[in-house]
Structure formats: structure tokens, C-alpha cells
Tab-separated table of C-alpha atoms and ligand atoms in Angstrom:
chain	number	residue	atom	x	y	z
A	1	MET	CA	0.085	0.027	-0.146
A	2	LEU	CA	1.208	3.472	-0.881
A	3	THR	CA	1.077	6.071	1.601
A	4	ASP	CA	2.214	9.724	1.825
A	5	GLN	CA	4.626	9.850	4.772
A	6	LEU	CA	7.731	11.940	3.414
A	7	PHE	CA	6.862	15.112	4.598
A	8	ASP	CA	9.510	17.470	6.608
A	9	THR	CA	9.005	19.813	9.562
A	10	PHE	CA	8.237	22.906	7.419
A	11	GLY	CA	5.049	20.657	5.763
A	12	ARG	CA	7.092	19.990	2.277
A	13	ARG	CA	6.221	16.890	0.756
A	14	HIS	CA	8.636	14.850	-0.797
A	15	ASP	CA	8.283	12.906	-3.611
A	16	TYR	CA	11.309	12.608	-5.668
A	17	LEU	CA	14.240	10.532	-5.521
A	18	ARG	CA	17.593	10.762	-6.972
A	19	ILE	CA	19.897	7.896	-6.701
A	20	SER	CA	23.338	7.901	-8.034
A	21	LEU	CA	24.703	4.405	-9.485
A	22	THR	CA	28.314	5.157	-9.375
A	23	ASP	CA	30.939	8.302	-8.856
A	24	ALA	CA	32.906	7.191	-11.809
A	25	CYS	CA	32.746	9.121	-15.226
A	26	ASN	CA	34.130	9.015	-18.723
A	27	LEU	CA	34.243	12.999	-18.422
A	28	ARG	CA	36.257	15.412	-16.556
A	29	CYS	CA	33.783	18.505	-16.085
A	30	VAL	CA	35.673	21.050	-14.452
A	31	TYR	CA	32.549	22.007	-12.368
A	32	CYS	CA	31.838	18.790	-10.857
A	33	MET	CA	35.186	16.199	-10.642
A	34	PRO	CA	37.601	17.867	-8.557
A	35	ASN	CA	41.155	18.270	-9.900
A	36	GLU	CA	42.797	16.018	-7.646
A	37	LYS	CA	43.279	12.768	-8.704
A	38	MET	CA	39.776	10.946	-7.187
A	39	LEU	CA	39.570	7.462	-6.381
A	40	VAL	CA	36.307	5.876	-7.624
A	41	THR	CA	34.354	3.942	-4.737
A	42	PRO	CA	34.903	-0.041	-4.967
A	43	SER	CA	32.179	-1.724	-6.471
A	44	ALA	CA	31.592	-3.760	-3.301
A	45	ALA	CA	30.890	-0.722	-1.499
A	46	LEU	CA	28.191	0.367	-4.037
A	47	MET	CA	24.647	-0.480	-3.408
A	48	GLN	CA	23.979	-3.336	-5.754
A	49	ALA	CA	21.131	-4.045	-7.920
A	50	ASP	CA	18.818	-6.115	-5.775
A	51	GLU	CA	19.866	-3.462	-3.113
A	52	ILE	CA	19.091	-0.226	-5.143
A	53	GLU	CA	15.806	-2.197	-6.060
A	54	ASN	CA	14.949	-2.980	-2.261
A	55	ILE	CA	15.748	0.648	-0.824
A	56	ALA	CA	13.695	2.485	-4.073
A	57	SER	CA	11.212	-0.048	-3.094
A	58	VAL	CA	10.719	1.512	0.437
A	59	PHE	CA	11.141	4.927	-0.694
A	60	ALA	CA	7.984	4.782	-3.088
A	61	ALA	CA	6.273	2.644	-0.656
A	62	LEU	CA	6.784	5.980	1.198
A	63	GLY	CA	5.422	8.326	-1.425
A	64	VAL	CA	8.178	8.645	-3.908
A	65	LYS	CA	6.777	8.997	-7.112
A	66	LYS	CA	9.479	9.684	-9.491
A	67	ILE	CA	12.892	8.333	-9.428
A	68	ARG	CA	16.022	10.074	-11.362
A	69	LEU	CA	19.397	7.709	-11.980
A	70	THR	CA	22.535	9.828	-12.026
A	71	GLY	CA	26.072	9.831	-11.203
A	72	GLY	CA	28.911	9.917	-11.976
A	73	GLU	CA	27.712	8.724	-15.322
A	74	PRO	CA	24.984	6.330	-14.902
A	75	LEU	CA	25.390	4.265	-18.104
A	76	LEU	CA	28.909	3.469	-17.394
A	77	ARG	CA	28.008	1.147	-14.582
A	78	ARG	CA	27.751	-2.842	-16.165
A	79	ASP	CA	24.611	-3.345	-14.378
A	80	THR	CA	22.651	-0.477	-15.392
A	81	GLU	CA	20.533	-1.991	-17.519
A	82	GLU	CA	19.489	-4.542	-14.824
A	83	ILE	CA	18.772	-1.737	-12.450
A	84	MET	CA	16.625	0.127	-15.030
A	85	LEU	CA	14.455	-3.152	-15.468
A	86	ARG	CA	14.030	-3.669	-12.138
A	87	LEU	CA	13.137	0.000	-11.073
A	88	SER	CA	10.793	0.262	-13.925
A	89	LYS	CA	8.668	-2.572	-12.206
A	90	LEU	CA	8.133	0.070	-9.100
A	91	PRO	CA	4.927	2.462	-9.562
A	92	VAL	CA	7.364	5.633	-10.058
A	93	GLU	CA	8.187	7.660	-13.243
A	94	LEU	CA	11.759	6.596	-14.001
A	95	THR	CA	14.579	9.263	-15.528
A	96	ILE	CA	18.141	9.406	-15.966
A	97	SER	CA	20.305	12.213	-16.160
A	98	THR	CA	23.569	11.431	-18.049
A	99	ASN	CA	26.418	12.979	-20.252
A	100	ALA	CA	25.131	10.810	-23.169
A	101	VAL	CA	28.341	9.574	-24.245
A	102	LEU	CA	26.963	5.526	-24.130
A	103	ALA	CA	23.124	6.786	-24.452
A	104	ASP	CA	22.811	5.165	-28.163
A	105	LYS	CA	23.613	1.448	-26.573
A	106	TYR	CA	20.888	2.134	-23.846
A	107	ILE	CA	18.085	3.130	-25.945
A	108	GLU	CA	16.375	0.297	-26.161
A	109	THR	CA	17.060	-0.633	-22.392
A	110	PHE	CA	15.058	3.259	-22.198
A	111	LYS	CA	12.207	1.916	-23.912
A	112	LYS	CA	11.935	-1.403	-22.073
A	113	ALA	CA	11.991	-0.023	-18.772
A	114	ASN	CA	9.763	3.029	-19.860
A	115	ILE	CA	12.283	5.840	-19.658
A	116	ARG	CA	10.812	8.361	-21.531
A	117	SER	CA	12.562	11.618	-20.581
A	118	VAL	CA	16.340	12.080	-20.692
A	119	ASN	CA	18.438	14.952	-19.068
A	120	VAL	CA	21.735	15.526	-20.924
A	121	SER	CA	24.433	17.994	-19.608
A	122	LEU	CA	26.244	19.911	-22.359
A	123	ASP	CA	28.263	23.303	-21.449
A	124	THR	CA	28.714	24.536	-25.079
A	125	LEU	CA	28.339	23.646	-29.002
A	126	ASN	CA	31.794	24.555	-29.346
A	127	PRO	CA	34.036	21.426	-29.970
A	128	GLU	CA	37.238	23.032	-28.666
A	129	GLU	CA	35.387	24.646	-25.790
A	130	PHE	CA	33.722	21.103	-24.995
A	131	SER	CA	37.378	19.451	-24.712
A	132	ALA	CA	38.480	22.104	-22.530
A	133	ILE	CA	35.571	22.248	-19.956
A	134	THR	CA	34.825	18.197	-19.992
A	135	LYS	CA	38.887	17.321	-20.664
A	136	ARG	CA	37.483	14.566	-23.348
A	137	GLY	CA	36.667	14.500	-26.904
A	138	ASP	CA	33.265	13.348	-26.994
A	139	PHE	CA	31.440	16.224	-28.344
A	140	GLU	CA	29.995	14.798	-31.561
A	141	LYS	CA	29.160	11.658	-29.754
A	142	ILE	CA	27.062	13.618	-27.632
A	143	LEU	CA	25.046	15.892	-30.324
A	144	ASP	CA	24.624	12.237	-32.196
A	145	ASN	CA	23.087	11.190	-29.500
A	146	ILE	CA	20.879	14.004	-28.325
A	147	TYR	CA	19.543	13.777	-32.113
A	148	LEU	CA	18.812	9.851	-32.033
A	149	LEU	CA	16.970	10.433	-28.601
A	150	LEU	CA	15.185	13.214	-29.990
A	151	SER	CA	14.281	11.527	-33.366
A	152	GLN	CA	12.727	8.375	-31.346
A	153	ASP	CA	10.780	10.673	-29.397
A	154	PHE	CA	12.559	10.993	-26.147
A	155	LYS	CA	11.792	14.448	-24.199
A	156	VAL	CA	15.091	15.843	-23.904
A	157	LYS	CA	16.446	18.240	-20.969
A	158	VAL	CA	19.787	20.117	-21.840
A	159	ASN	CA	21.539	21.229	-18.561
A	160	MET	CA	24.343	23.867	-19.130
A	161	VAL	CA	26.531	25.226	-16.330
A	162	VAL	CA	27.138	28.684	-16.810
A	163	MET	CA	30.345	30.046	-15.580
A	164	LYS	CA	31.347	33.544	-16.023
A	165	GLY	CA	34.346	34.078	-18.429
A	166	ILE	CA	34.130	30.489	-19.232
A	167	ASN	CA	30.722	29.698	-21.422
A	168	GLU	CA	27.957	32.385	-20.734
A	169	HIS	CA	28.486	33.669	-24.462
A	170	ALA	CA	27.287	29.783	-25.494
A	171	ILE	CA	23.616	30.603	-24.243
A	172	PHE	CA	23.081	31.900	-27.560
A	173	ASP	CA	23.814	28.888	-29.224
A	174	PHE	CA	21.465	27.051	-27.070
A	175	ILE	CA	18.509	29.518	-27.479
A	176	ASN	CA	19.079	29.230	-31.419
A	177	TRP	CA	19.282	25.616	-31.273
A	178	THR	CA	15.654	25.572	-29.413
A	179	LYS	CA	14.584	27.332	-32.539
A	180	ASP	CA	14.107	23.947	-34.740
A	181	PHE	CA	14.106	21.283	-32.020
A	182	PRO	CA	12.015	20.435	-29.268
A	183	LEU	CA	14.531	20.514	-26.608
A	184	ASP	CA	14.756	22.382	-23.184
A	185	VAL	CA	17.548	23.731	-22.710
A	186	ARG	CA	18.183	24.834	-18.611
A	187	PHE	CA	20.581	27.288	-17.945
A	188	ILE	CA	22.353	26.547	-14.206
A	189	GLU	CA	23.866	28.920	-11.831
A	190	PHE	CA	27.521	27.332	-11.074
A	191	MET	CA	27.258	25.899	-7.733
A	192	PRO	CA	30.210	25.162	-5.139
A	193	PHE	CA	31.163	21.957	-4.134
A	194	ALA	CA	34.311	20.372	-2.870
A	195	GLY	CA	37.157	20.579	-5.228
A	196	ASN	CA	35.362	22.825	-7.505
A	197	ALA	CA	37.422	26.077	-7.341
A	198	TRP	CA	34.195	27.588	-7.110
A	199	LEU	CA	34.351	31.446	-6.319
A	200	PRO	CA	31.311	33.620	-6.179
A	201	GLU	CA	33.024	35.811	-9.349
A	202	LYS	CA	32.568	32.615	-11.543
A	203	VAL	CA	28.743	32.539	-10.945
A	204	PHE	CA	26.647	33.915	-14.143
A	205	SER	CA	23.494	35.025	-12.174
A	206	TYR	CA	19.790	34.354	-13.393
A	207	ALA	CA	19.917	38.257	-13.951
A	208	GLU	CA	22.849	38.393	-15.978
A	209	MET	CA	21.552	35.645	-18.286
A	210	LEU	CA	18.417	37.222	-18.862
A	211	ASN	CA	19.961	40.592	-19.501
A	212	LEU	CA	22.137	39.226	-21.886
A	213	ILE	CA	19.070	36.986	-23.479
A	214	GLY	CA	17.181	40.054	-23.569
A	215	SER	CA	19.618	42.213	-25.506
A	216	ASN	CA	19.106	39.888	-28.762
A	217	TYR	CA	15.484	38.388	-28.053
A	218	GLU	CA	12.305	38.616	-26.911
A	219	PHE	CA	11.136	36.031	-24.644
A	220	LEU	CA	8.027	34.920	-23.500
A	221	LYS	CA	8.028	33.365	-19.417
A	222	LEU	CA	5.885	30.221	-19.256
A	223	GLU	CA	4.130	28.972	-16.315
A	224	ASP	CA	6.019	26.643	-14.163
A	225	SER	CA	4.609	23.557	-12.132
A	226	LEU	CA	5.364	23.470	-8.070
A	227	ASN	CA	8.001	21.489	-8.214
A	228	ASP	CA	10.083	22.882	-10.595
A	229	THR	CA	13.693	23.784	-9.830
A	230	SER	CA	13.863	25.554	-13.518
A	231	LYS	CA	11.742	28.944	-14.097
A	232	LYS	CA	11.010	28.428	-17.854
A	233	TYR	CA	10.663	30.822	-20.747
A	234	LYS	CA	10.539	30.473	-24.693
A	235	ILE	CA	11.392	32.512	-27.789
A	236	LYS	CA	7.783	33.085	-29.442
A	237	GLY	CA	7.499	30.560	-32.634
A	238	TYR	CA	10.817	28.463	-31.731
A	239	ALA	CA	10.099	24.571	-31.400
A	240	GLY	CA	11.830	24.678	-27.777
A	241	THR	CA	11.850	26.156	-24.580
A	242	PHE	CA	14.717	27.308	-21.952
A	243	GLY	CA	14.996	27.537	-18.369
A	244	PHE	CA	16.967	28.751	-15.493
A	245	ILE	CA	18.352	26.841	-12.079
A	246	THR	CA	19.122	29.786	-10.011
A	247	THR	CA	20.453	28.160	-6.706
A	248	ILE	CA	22.362	30.403	-6.038
A	249	THR	CA	20.627	33.745	-6.613
A	250	GLU	CA	17.078	32.606	-6.274
A	251	PRO	CA	17.004	29.247	-4.477
A	252	PHE	CA	13.765	27.155	-4.583
A	253	CYS	CA	14.116	25.591	-1.134
A	254	GLY	CA	10.166	26.717	-0.347
A	255	THR	CA	9.022	23.968	-2.931
A	256	CYS	CA	11.776	21.302	-2.518
A	257	ASN	CA	10.417	17.900	-2.863
A	258	ARG	CA	13.836	15.945	-3.637
A	259	LEU	CA	15.647	13.006	-1.827
A	260	ARG	CA	18.950	11.742	-2.573
A	261	LEU	CA	20.930	8.612	-2.504
A	262	THR	CA	24.585	8.358	-3.206
A	263	ALA	CA	26.084	5.381	-4.707
A	264	ASP	CA	26.993	3.965	-1.484
A	265	GLY	CA	23.912	4.186	-0.126
A	266	LYS	CA	24.056	7.377	1.905
A	267	MET	CA	20.722	9.697	2.065
A	268	LYS	CA	20.907	13.221	1.722
A	269	ASN	CA	18.106	15.266	2.268
A	270	CYS	CA	19.633	18.155	0.478
A	271	LEU	CA	22.178	18.770	-2.019
A	272	LEU	CA	23.959	21.172	-0.125
A	273	SER	CA	23.895	19.494	3.214
A	274	SER	CA	26.674	17.597	4.453
A	275	ALA	CA	24.990	15.321	7.136
A	276	GLU	CA	24.090	11.761	5.466
A	277	THR	CA	22.391	8.885	6.931
A	278	ASP	CA	23.660	5.140	6.205
A	279	LEU	CA	20.829	3.282	4.320
A	280	LEU	CA	22.878	0.419	2.763
A	281	SER	CA	24.512	-0.493	6.197
A	282	ALA	CA	21.473	-0.537	8.109
A	283	LEU	CA	19.956	-2.725	5.171
A	284	ARG	CA	23.088	-5.263	5.105
A	285	SER	CA	22.850	-5.583	8.953
A	286	GLY	CA	19.154	-6.767	8.241
A	287	LYS	CA	17.703	-3.313	9.807
A	288	ASP	CA	14.278	-1.948	8.881
A	289	ILE	CA	15.304	1.192	6.945
A	290	LYS	CA	11.944	3.056	6.731
A	291	PRO	CA	12.459	4.686	10.479
A	292	LEU	CA	16.283	6.038	9.376
A	293	ILE	CA	14.676	7.632	6.306
A	294	LEU	CA	11.572	9.312	8.094
A	295	SER	CA	14.455	11.004	10.775
A	296	CYS	CA	16.693	11.888	7.751
A	297	LEU	CA	13.749	13.837	6.356
A	298	LYS	CA	12.824	15.393	9.358
A	299	SER	CA	16.190	16.647	10.175
A	300	LYS	CA	16.028	18.641	6.456
A	301	LYS	CA	16.541	22.589	7.346
A	302	LEU	CA	14.606	25.041	5.734
A	303	GLU	CA	16.929	26.208	2.991
A	304	ARG	CA	20.337	25.125	1.416
A	305	GLY	CA	20.619	22.673	4.031
A	306	GLY	CA	21.264	25.351	6.715
A	307	ARG	CA	24.575	25.572	5.682
A	308	PHE	CA	25.243	28.764	4.023
A	309	ASP	CA	25.471	32.234	4.971
A	310	PHE	CA	25.340	32.116	1.367
A	311	ASP	CA	27.413	35.944	1.222
A	312	SER	CA	29.992	35.345	3.520
A	313	ASN	CA	31.230	31.687	4.022
A	314	ILE	CA	29.555	29.395	1.232
A	315	SER	CA	33.171	28.414	-0.276
A	316	SER	CA	34.053	26.707	2.817
A	317	SER	CA	30.941	25.332	3.425
A	318	ALA	CA	30.585	23.679	0.202
A	319	ALA	CA	34.312	22.117	0.923
A	320	GLU	CA	32.790	20.063	3.891
A	321	ASN	CA	30.411	18.748	1.312
A	322	ARG	CA	31.001	15.870	-0.882
A	323	SER	CA	32.267	16.597	-4.399
A	324	MET	CA	29.329	16.849	-6.772
A	325	ILE	CA	30.158	13.745	-8.527
A	326	LYS	CA	30.004	11.836	-5.634
A	327	ILE	CA	26.457	13.137	-4.596
A	328	GLY	CA	24.892	12.659	-7.275
A	329	GLY	CA	23.426	15.910	-9.228
B	1	SAM	N1	27.158	12.177	-15.508
B	1	SAM	C1	25.457	12.866	-15.370
B	1	SAM	C2	25.784	14.137	-16.206
B	1	SAM	O1	26.591	14.890	-15.995
B	1	SAM	O2	24.317	14.835	-16.849
B	1	SAM	C3	24.853	13.213	-14.300
B	1	SAM	C4	25.485	13.193	-13.196
B	1	SAM	S1	25.929	14.995	-13.015
B	1	SAM	C5	26.666	15.189	-11.562
B	1	SAM	C6	24.283	16.069	-13.002
B	1	SAM	C7	24.467	16.868	-13.069
B	1	SAM	O3	24.823	18.158	-12.115
B	1	SAM	C8	24.590	17.490	-14.232
B	1	SAM	O4	23.524	18.459	-15.173
B	1	SAM	C9	25.771	18.747	-14.189
B	1	SAM	O5	25.457	19.976	-15.142
B	1	SAM	C10	25.184	19.195	-12.743
B	1	SAM	N2	26.393	19.722	-11.838
B	1	SAM	C11	27.673	19.375	-11.820
B	1	SAM	N3	28.508	20.048	-10.823
B	1	SAM	C12	27.750	21.168	-10.797
B	1	SAM	C13	28.077	22.569	-10.405
B	1	SAM	N4	29.202	23.140	-9.978
B	1	SAM	N5	27.305	23.486	-10.375
B	1	SAM	C14	25.580	23.349	-11.033
B	1	SAM	N6	25.589	22.335	-11.569
B	1	SAM	C15	26.404	21.043	-11.630
B	2	SF4	FE1	30.693	13.448	-15.275
B	2	SF4	FE2	28.253	14.405	-15.221
B	2	SF4	FE3	30.186	15.239	-13.582
B	2	SF4	FE4	30.466	15.971	-16.000
B	2	SF4	S1	28.634	16.611	-14.897
B	2	SF4	S2	31.854	15.160	-14.622
B	2	SF4	S3	29.407	14.046	-17.133
B	2	SF4	S4	29.448	13.491	-13.660
């Protein structure tokens, strides 16, 4: 029996779980992968396919209605197909975030697992800039795979992390791309995590993005749904839309419905909080994880993990959190 039990102390209902499958990746995005050599978690310490299904089914029974697979790069795991097929049996909408380098290999699995919406990271449409940002050369493959997904009627959202002085000029290329293709592009304010050399002056803010876009285009505001993290817009007559994820300058904590599970089985009640609850160890020692999930949720803070006095000490607070690649964005 499904019940809605996932309320925090501020009355927010949580029905969306993001599960990281791995902290390994085939790209090295500068804003995500720490500079220093990162040790990938050994596979025995990761949740196994049956454990992921087990934990996810407890969340579903408590009221989770949507699960997003993420990472690291979720398509790198050898048992990703098994995991997707197991989770597809739960009464949830299943989605995935990927860099799309391997998406062509998984198109049929996506269909079998009823995954109809795919989020793809891409921060520039210029191959040289792509190599500088990701330290890898898979640009053409990613582009081909985005077109492949579109041609097979997947809903494709493209996530671009905007970093001042690095790629803000590419915003125009992404908007032009929405003219003929039904893509939802989301411009994400650069967020601080351990090892990503974040500085406030590297954030290209929502206001700056709107200004820049307004200098070239007339755009329309679209209606956002209650739990949307993105503020959505479009250019009249264009096939696609664009939006902004404004975690830094206009956080959307008031309507947050998200919970996270790291690849090593730790629950996080907020992306920006360093607090973790070890569900995997509890599961492995035969304990009921339901009370742990509920008490983790009850400790959720009102805003941004309760950690940031955003204008002063943000970088040092971020350093106490995991790197993004180890959380799962
Ligand atoms: N590898 C997959 C991908 O790149 O889509 C899934 C994992 S990735 C960590 C998930 C999302 O986090 C991506 O959209 C990425 O752009 C975003 N992300 C990573 N580091 C970020 C940062 N410092 N600020 C904002 N978004 C970030
Ligand atoms: Fe890998 Fe995604 Fe992080 Fe880029 S953003 S390093 S693709 S996990």
C-alpha cells in the first residue's frame, strides 16, 4: 500500500528521489570532478542492483513517485540495464541524467524500462570549448546521441552549467538550437562543491543571463509547475524552451520535493547539506530502513542545507560537502 509519509518539519512533501549509481565518469567536467586525482568507490561498497531495488521500493511505499538515475555517469555501470529494468517495475516515473556519451547503446533499454525523458549535460556547442570543459573529446558523439534521442521521441532536457568568463557566450547558441528542435535547455548557475574551485565571481547569475538574452531576443515567460527547479521561458515560434536553475541567486527550497541517495547508499535530504544517513549499512545488517529515512527527512533544514550564509562563507561550507560527482547531481 502506498502512503504519503515523506513530509519534513516544514510541511514539504517529498516525492522525488535521485539515485546515484556510481561516482565514476567518462568525462572530467571542471565544475563537477575535483582537480585532485579522485578515487572511485570500489564496487563492493556501492549499492548492488537488488539493494537499489530494495531501498527504492521502500521510498516508493513511503510516497516517492519519481526516481531519477544519476551519478557520476550512470550508463557506465555494467549492471545499469538490470537496475533500470528492476526499477521500472515500481509504481514510479523513471528518468535519467547522463552525459549521453553511451546513450545510443541504451536506447532500447530506456524504452523497455519506460524511461521517456532524458537529461543530458552539455555546456557548449563548440568542440574545442567542450574539450576544455570536459577534458575529453566526445562532443560529436553526444550531439549525435541527442539527435538520436529526439528522433525516437524522447523528451530531452539539456543542462548547461554557466560559468562566467568561460561559457556564458554559448547561451545564444543554445537558444538558437531551440528554434528547430523541441529541446528544453536549462541554464544552471554554477554551484560550489568540494574541489571545484568555486568563487562567487564565477557565477553568471539569473539576472545577468536574462539581461544577456534580452539584448538579442524577445522572450515569453512560461508557467512553472509547483516543484519545478527551473524557471521556464521560450522565444515565440521556437520549437523548444529554455529555463534557469537559480540555486545561488534565487533558491527554490520552499517547494523542494527532492531526496538523494548516493551510490554508496547514503541518504541526503538536501544537495547542499553535508549530513548523511547510511541506509546501505543498515539494510545489510538486516535493519528496517524506514525509520532512518523518516528521521533523515525530519532533520531537513529550511534552506540550502542550513549551511550557507551565502554571502560570506559559502566556499568553506561547500568544501565540507562531497564533490558533486560523489553526490550525484
Ligand atoms: N553524468 C551525468 C550528467 O552529467 O548529466 C549525471 C551526473 S551530473 C553530476 C548531474 C548534473 O549536475 C549535470 O547536469 C551537471 O551539469 C550538474 N552539475 C555538476 N556540477 C555542478 C555544479 N558545480 N554546479 C551546477 N551544476 C552542476
Ligand atoms: Fe561526469 Fe556528469 Fe560530472 Fe560531467 S557533470 S564530470 S559528465 S558526472
